Coordinates of C-alpha atoms in Angstrom, one line a residue:
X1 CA -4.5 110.9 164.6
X2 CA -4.6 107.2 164.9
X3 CA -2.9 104.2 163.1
X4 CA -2.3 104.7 159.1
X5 CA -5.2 102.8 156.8
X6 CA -3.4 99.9 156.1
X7 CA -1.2 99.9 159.6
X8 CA -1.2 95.6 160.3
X9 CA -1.9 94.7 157.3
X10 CA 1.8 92.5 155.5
X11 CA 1.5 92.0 152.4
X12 CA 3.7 90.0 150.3
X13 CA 5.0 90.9 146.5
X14 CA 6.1 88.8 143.3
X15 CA 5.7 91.2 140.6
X16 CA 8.1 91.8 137.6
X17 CA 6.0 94.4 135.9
X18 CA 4.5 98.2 137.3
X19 CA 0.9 97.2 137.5
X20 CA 1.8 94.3 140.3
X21 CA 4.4 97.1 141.8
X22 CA 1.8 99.8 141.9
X23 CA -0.8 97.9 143.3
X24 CA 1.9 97.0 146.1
X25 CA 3.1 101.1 146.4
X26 CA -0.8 101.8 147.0
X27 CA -0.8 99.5 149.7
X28 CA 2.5 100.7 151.3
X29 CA 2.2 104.1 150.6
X30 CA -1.0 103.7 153.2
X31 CA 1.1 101.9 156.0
X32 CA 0.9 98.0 154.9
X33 CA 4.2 96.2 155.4
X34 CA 4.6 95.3 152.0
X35 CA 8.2 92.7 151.8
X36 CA 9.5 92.3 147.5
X37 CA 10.7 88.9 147.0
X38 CA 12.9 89.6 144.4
X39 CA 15.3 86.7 142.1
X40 CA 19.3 86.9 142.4
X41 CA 19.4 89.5 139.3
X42 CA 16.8 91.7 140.5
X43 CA 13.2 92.8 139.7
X44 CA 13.0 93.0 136.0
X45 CA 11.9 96.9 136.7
X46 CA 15.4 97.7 138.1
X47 CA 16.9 97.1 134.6
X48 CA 14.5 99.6 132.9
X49 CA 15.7 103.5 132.3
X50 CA 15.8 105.9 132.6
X51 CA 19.0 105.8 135.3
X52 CA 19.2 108.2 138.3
X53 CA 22.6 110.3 136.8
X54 CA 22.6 108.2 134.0
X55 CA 24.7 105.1 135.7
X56 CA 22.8 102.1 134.5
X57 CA 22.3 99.2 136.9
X58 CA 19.7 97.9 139.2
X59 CA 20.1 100.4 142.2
X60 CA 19.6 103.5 139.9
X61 CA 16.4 102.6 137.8
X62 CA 14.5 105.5 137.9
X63 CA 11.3 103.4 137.5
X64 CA 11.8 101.2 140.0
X65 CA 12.6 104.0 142.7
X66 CA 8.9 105.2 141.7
X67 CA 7.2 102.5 142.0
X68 CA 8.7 100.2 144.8
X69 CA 8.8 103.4 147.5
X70 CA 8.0 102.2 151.1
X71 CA 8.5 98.6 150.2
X72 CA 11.2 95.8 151.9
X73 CA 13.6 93.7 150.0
X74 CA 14.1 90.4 150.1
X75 CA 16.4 88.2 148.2
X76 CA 14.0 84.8 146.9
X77 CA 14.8 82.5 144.1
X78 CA 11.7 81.0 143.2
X79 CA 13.8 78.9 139.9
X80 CA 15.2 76.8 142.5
X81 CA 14.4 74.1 144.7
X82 CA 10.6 73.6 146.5
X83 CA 9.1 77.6 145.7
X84 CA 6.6 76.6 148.0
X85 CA 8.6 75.6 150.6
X86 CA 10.7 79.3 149.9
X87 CA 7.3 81.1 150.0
X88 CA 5.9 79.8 153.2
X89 CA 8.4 81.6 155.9
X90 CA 6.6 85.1 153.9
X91 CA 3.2 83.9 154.2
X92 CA 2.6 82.3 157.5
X93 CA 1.2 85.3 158.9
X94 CA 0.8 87.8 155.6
X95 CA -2.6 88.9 154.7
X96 CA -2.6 89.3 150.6
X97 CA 0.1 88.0 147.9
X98 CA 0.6 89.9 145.2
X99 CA 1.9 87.7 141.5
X100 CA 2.0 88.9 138.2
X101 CA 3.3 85.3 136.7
X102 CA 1.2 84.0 133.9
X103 CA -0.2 80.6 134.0
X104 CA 3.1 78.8 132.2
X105 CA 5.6 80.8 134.1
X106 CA 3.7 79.7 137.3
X107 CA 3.8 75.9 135.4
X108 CA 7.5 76.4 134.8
X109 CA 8.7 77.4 138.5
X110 CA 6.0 74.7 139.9
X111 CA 4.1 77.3 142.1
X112 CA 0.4 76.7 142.7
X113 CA -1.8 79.3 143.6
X114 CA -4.9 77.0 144.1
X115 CA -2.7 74.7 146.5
X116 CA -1.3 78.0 148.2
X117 CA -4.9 79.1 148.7
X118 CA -5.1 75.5 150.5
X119 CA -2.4 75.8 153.0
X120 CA -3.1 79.8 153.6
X121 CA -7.0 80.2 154.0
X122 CA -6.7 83.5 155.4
X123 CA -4.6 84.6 152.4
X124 CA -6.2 86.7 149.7
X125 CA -4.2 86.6 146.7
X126 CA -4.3 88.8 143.6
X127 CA -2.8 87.4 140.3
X128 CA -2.5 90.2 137.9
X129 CA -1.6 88.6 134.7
X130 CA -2.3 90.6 130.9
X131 CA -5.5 88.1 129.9
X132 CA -6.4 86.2 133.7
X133 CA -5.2 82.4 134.5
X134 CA -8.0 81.3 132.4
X135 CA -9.2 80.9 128.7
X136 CA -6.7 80.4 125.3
X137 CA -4.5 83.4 125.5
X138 CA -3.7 83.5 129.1
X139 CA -0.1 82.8 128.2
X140 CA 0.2 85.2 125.4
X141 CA 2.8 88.1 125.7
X142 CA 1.6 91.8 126.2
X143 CA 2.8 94.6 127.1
X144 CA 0.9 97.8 128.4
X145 CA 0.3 98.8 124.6
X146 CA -1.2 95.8 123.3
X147 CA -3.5 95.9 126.2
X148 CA -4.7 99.4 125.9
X149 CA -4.8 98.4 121.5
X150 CA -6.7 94.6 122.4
X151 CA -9.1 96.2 125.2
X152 CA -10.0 99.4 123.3
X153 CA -9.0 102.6 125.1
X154 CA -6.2 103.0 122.6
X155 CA -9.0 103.8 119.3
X156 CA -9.6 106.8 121.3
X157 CA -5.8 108.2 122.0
X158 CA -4.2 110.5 119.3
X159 CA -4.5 113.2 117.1
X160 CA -6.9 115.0 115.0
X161 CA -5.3 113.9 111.7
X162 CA -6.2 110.7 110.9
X163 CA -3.7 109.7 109.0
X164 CA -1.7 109.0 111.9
X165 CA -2.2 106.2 113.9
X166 CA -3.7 105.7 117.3
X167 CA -1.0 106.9 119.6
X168 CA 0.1 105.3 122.8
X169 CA -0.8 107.8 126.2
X170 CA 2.4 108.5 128.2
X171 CA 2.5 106.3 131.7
X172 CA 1.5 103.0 131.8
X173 CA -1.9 103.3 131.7
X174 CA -3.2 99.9 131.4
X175 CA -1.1 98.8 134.1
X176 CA -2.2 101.8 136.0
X177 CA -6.4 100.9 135.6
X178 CA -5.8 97.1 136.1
X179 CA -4.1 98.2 139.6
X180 CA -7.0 100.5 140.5
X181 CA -9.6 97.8 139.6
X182 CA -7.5 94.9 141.4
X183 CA -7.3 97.7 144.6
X184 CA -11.1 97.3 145.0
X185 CA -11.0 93.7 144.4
X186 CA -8.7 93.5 148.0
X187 CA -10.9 95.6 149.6
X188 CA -13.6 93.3 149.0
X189 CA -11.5 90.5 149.5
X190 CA -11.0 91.5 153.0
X191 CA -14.0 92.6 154.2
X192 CA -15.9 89.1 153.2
X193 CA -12.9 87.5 155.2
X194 CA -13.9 89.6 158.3
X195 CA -17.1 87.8 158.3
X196 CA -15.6 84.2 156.6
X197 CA -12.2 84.3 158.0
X198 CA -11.1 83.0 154.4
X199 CA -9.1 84.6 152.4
X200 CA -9.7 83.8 148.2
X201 CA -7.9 84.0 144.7
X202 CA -8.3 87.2 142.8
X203 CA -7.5 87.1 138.8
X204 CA -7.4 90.3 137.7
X205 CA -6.9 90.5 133.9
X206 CA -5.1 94.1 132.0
X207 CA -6.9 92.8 129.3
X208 CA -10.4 93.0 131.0
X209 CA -9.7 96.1 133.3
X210 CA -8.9 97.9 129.6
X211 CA -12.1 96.9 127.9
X212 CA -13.7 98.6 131.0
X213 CA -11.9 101.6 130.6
X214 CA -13.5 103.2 127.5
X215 CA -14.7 106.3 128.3
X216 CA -17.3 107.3 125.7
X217 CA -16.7 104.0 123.1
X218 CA -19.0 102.2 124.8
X219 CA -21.8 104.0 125.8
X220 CA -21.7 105.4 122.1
X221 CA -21.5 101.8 120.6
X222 CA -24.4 100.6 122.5
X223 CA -26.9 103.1 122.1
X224 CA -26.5 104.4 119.0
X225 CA -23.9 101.8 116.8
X226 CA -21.5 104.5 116.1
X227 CA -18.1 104.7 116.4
X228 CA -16.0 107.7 118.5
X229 CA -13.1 109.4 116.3
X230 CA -9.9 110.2 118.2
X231 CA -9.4 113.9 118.8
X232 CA -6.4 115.6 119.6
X233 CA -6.4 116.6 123.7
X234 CA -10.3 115.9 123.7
X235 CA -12.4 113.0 123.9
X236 CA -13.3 110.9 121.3
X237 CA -16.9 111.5 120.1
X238 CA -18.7 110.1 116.8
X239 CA -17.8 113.5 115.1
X240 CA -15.2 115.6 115.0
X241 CA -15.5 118.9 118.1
X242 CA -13.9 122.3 118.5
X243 CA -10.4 122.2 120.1
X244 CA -10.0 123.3 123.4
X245 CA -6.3 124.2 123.6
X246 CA -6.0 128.1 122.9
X247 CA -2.6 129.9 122.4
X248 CA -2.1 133.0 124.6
X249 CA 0.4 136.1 123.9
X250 CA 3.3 134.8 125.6
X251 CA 3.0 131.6 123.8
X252 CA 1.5 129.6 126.8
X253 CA -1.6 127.8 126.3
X254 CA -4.9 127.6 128.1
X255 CA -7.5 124.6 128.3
X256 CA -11.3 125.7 127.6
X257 CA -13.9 123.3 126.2
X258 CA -16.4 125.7 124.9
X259 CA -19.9 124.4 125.3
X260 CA -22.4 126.1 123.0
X261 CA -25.4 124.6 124.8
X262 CA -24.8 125.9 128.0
X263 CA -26.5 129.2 127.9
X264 CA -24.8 130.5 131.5
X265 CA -21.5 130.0 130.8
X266 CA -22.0 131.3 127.4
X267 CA -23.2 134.9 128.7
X268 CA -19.8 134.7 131.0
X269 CA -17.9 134.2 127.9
X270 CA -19.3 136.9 125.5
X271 CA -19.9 139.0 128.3
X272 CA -16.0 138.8 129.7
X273 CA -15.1 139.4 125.7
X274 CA -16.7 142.4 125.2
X275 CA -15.4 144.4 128.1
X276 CA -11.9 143.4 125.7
X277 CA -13.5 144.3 122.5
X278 CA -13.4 141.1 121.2
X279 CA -17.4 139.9 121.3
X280 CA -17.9 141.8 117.9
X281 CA -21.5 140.2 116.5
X282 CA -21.7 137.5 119.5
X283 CA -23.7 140.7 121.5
X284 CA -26.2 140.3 118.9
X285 CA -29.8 139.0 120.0
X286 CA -29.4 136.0 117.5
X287 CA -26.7 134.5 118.8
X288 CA -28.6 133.7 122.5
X289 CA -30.3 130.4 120.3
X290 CA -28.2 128.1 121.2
X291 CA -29.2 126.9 117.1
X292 CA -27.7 129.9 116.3
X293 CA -24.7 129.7 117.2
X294 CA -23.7 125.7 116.3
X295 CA -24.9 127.1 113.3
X296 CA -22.0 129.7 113.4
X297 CA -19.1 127.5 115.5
X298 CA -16.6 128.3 112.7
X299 CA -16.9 132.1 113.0
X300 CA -17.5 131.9 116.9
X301 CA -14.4 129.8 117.4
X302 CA -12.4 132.2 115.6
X303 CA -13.1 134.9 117.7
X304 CA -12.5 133.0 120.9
X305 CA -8.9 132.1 119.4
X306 CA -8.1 135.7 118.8
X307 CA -9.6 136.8 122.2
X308 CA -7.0 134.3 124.3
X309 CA -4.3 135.5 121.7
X310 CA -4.5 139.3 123.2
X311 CA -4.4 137.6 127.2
X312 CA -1.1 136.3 128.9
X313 CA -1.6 132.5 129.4
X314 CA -1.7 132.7 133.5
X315 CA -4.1 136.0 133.8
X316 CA -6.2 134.7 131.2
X317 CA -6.7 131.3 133.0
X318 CA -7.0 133.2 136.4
X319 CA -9.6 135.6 135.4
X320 CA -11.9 132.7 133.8
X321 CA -12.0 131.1 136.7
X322 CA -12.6 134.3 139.0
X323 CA -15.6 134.6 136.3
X324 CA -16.4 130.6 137.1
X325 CA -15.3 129.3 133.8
X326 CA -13.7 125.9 134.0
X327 CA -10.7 127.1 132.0
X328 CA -7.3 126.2 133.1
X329 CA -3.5 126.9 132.2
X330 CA -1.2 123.9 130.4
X331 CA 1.9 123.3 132.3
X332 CA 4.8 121.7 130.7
X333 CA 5.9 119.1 133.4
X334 CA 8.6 120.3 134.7
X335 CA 7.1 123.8 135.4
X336 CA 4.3 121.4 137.9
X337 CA 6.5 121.5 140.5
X338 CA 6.1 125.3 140.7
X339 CA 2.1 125.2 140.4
X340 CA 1.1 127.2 142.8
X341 CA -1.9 124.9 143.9
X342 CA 0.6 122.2 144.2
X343 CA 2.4 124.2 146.4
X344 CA -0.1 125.5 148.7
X345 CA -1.2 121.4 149.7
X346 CA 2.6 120.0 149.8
X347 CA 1.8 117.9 147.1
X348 CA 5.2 117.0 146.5
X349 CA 7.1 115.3 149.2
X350 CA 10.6 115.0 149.8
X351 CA 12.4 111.7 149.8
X352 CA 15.8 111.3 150.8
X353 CA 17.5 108.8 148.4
X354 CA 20.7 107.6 150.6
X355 CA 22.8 108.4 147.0
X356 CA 24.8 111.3 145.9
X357 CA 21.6 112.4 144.3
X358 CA 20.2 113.2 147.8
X359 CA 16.5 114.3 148.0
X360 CA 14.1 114.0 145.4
X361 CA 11.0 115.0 145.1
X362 CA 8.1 112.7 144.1
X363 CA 4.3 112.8 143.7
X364 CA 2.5 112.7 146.7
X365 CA -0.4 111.3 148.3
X366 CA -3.9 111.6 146.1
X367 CA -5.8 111.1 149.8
X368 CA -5.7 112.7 153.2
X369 CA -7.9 111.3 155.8
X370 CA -9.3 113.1 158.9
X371 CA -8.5 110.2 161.2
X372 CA -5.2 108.5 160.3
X373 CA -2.0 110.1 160.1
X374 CA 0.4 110.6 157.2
X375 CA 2.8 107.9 155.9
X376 CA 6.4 109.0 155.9
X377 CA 7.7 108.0 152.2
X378 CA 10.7 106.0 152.1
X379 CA 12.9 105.4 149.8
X380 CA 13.1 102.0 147.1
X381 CA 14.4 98.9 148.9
X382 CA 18.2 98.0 147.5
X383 CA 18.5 94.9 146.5
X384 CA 18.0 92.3 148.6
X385 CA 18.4 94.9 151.8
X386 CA 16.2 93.4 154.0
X387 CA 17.1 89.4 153.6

């Protein structure tokens, strides 16, 4: 095994929300040298709950320990005196700054990203801001719900009932995609400056990553000028599908989208029901038309419900998939850390948290590669631990 991906590569961080901290983790988690320049008080992350043991205070925010693992710390007020002056120590020799300031907050403390991009050519820099550092709301607050309501992805989140609003998905989803999208724009970034030797000034806008992030809205929109309905645990499509979520005897749930138009899956289905007894007229010749039987989804779906209803959650989802049916169990989170796929690839790795709450357990890596070893995951930086 050689080097890790990002092994060389110091990046620097000024982020006071989770999209600018998990662009940062994605980079550390991969061996960067990624140094937090954090105010007196702390990143505004370490005053967010939940606490570790419930004992509020910067050290114990649970949200900062997930997103800042890896990472140094090092104590930067930016509010006083020359912030260019404070920065340039950090970025003599770094690679990529990371800053989630919005255009008056970077008026306000007097920092310049055009004149840093001056004095650090090689420097790529990513500004992650919630509408770019351009155009008439680039200074207007949001928040990872109004970008997920202002870019679109949030028509499509909620429940089949429609009388209740659009509802907000759990995790910071908007922050999440706008990290993912700014990720490609550094990897970009630094392969033009193998052949340039210039760095450049990313904007990356939540606002704009969100509006890209639509799953079916668009496409639907464009083509045909309809609208997608939300739909509870499905995707939103112009009308209204079958659910996919199936209670089982022991009160567990399985996940099966039934797709009447796929003829081989169909014969699994009917096929795997009848050896329970529970195909009744889906045998019949009739119900191979594929007409037939959107004709008949009421009826059909009421039989499938009542043949997961006989079936234990777990042998139920094991047996469709031993059958090749995409079907698969619902955990409840706290039972993931028992799945037994999981498991099986060490998914979840220890880190040891120096505090009487001693090793935890967090998600793991979502790539392995063939020729780079395994970064070690550390820990969140304390305050100001490194300078």
């Amino acid at each position: 095994m050689s080097a890790h991906p990002y092994a060389g590569l110091k990046i620097v961080e000024i982020a006071d929300h989770v999209g600018g901290e998990y662009l940062g983790r994605l980079f550390a988690e991969l061996g960067a040298e990624v140094t937090k320049l954090e105010p007196p008080a702390g990143s505004a992350t370490r005053h967010v709950g939940p606490y570790a043991g419930g004992a509020e205070g910067p050290e114990n925010s649970l949200t900062f320990w997930y997103y800042n693992t890896n990472k140094k710390s090092v104590l930067v007020d930016l509010a006083s005196g020359d912030p260019h002056a404070a920065l340039v120590p950090f970025l003599a020799d770094a690679d990529m700054l990371i800053v989630t300031f919005q255009p008056g907050v970077l008026r306000q403390l007097g920092l310049d990203l055009d004149r840093l991009s001056q004095d650090f050519p090689r420097l790529v820099i990513v500004s992650m801001t919630p509408y770019g550092l351009t155009g008439p709301w680039a200074d207007y607050r949001s928040s990872d719900l109004v970008a997920l309501a202002a870019g679109g992805p949030l028509h499509m989140c909620g429940y089949d009932d429609h009388s209740i609003p659009p509802i907000m998905p759990g995790g910071p989803q908007a922050h999440h995609t706008t990290a993912a999208f700014a990720h490609i724009a550094v990897m970009a970034a630094l392969i033009e400056r193998q052949t340039t030797g210039l760095g450049q000034l990313l904007d990356v806008s939540m606002h704009s990553a969100s509006a890209l992030n639509t799953e079916l809205g668009n496409p639907f929109w464009l083509y045909n000028r309809v609208p997608v309905l939300r739909q509870t645990c499905r995707h939103a499509q112009p009308v209204m599908t079958q659910s996919p979520m199936y209670e089982c005897a022991d009160g567990s749930y399985v996940y099966y989208t039934l797709i009447l138009a796929d003829q081989h899956s169909w014969k699994i289905l009917v096929a795997w029901m009848d050896e329970l007894g529970m195909a009744a007229m889906l045998t019949e010749p009739a119900y191979g038309d594929v007409l037939h039987r959107q004709a008949n989804m009421g009826q059909i779906q009421e039989l499938v419900e009542s043949f997961f209803l006989i079936q234990n959650g777990h042998d139920a989802y094991l047996e469709g998939q031993r059958r090749g049916l995409p079907i698969g169990i619902v955990n409840a989170p706290e039972e993931l850390l028992d799945d037994e796929h999981l498991k099986a690839r060490g998914f979840f790795v220890p880190v040891e948290t120096d505090t009487a709450h001693g090793t935890v357990l967090y998600p793991g890596e979502s790539c392995r590669y063939s020729a780079f070893g395994a970064v070690e995951r550390r820990r969140a930086p304390r305050l100001g631990e490194d300078g």
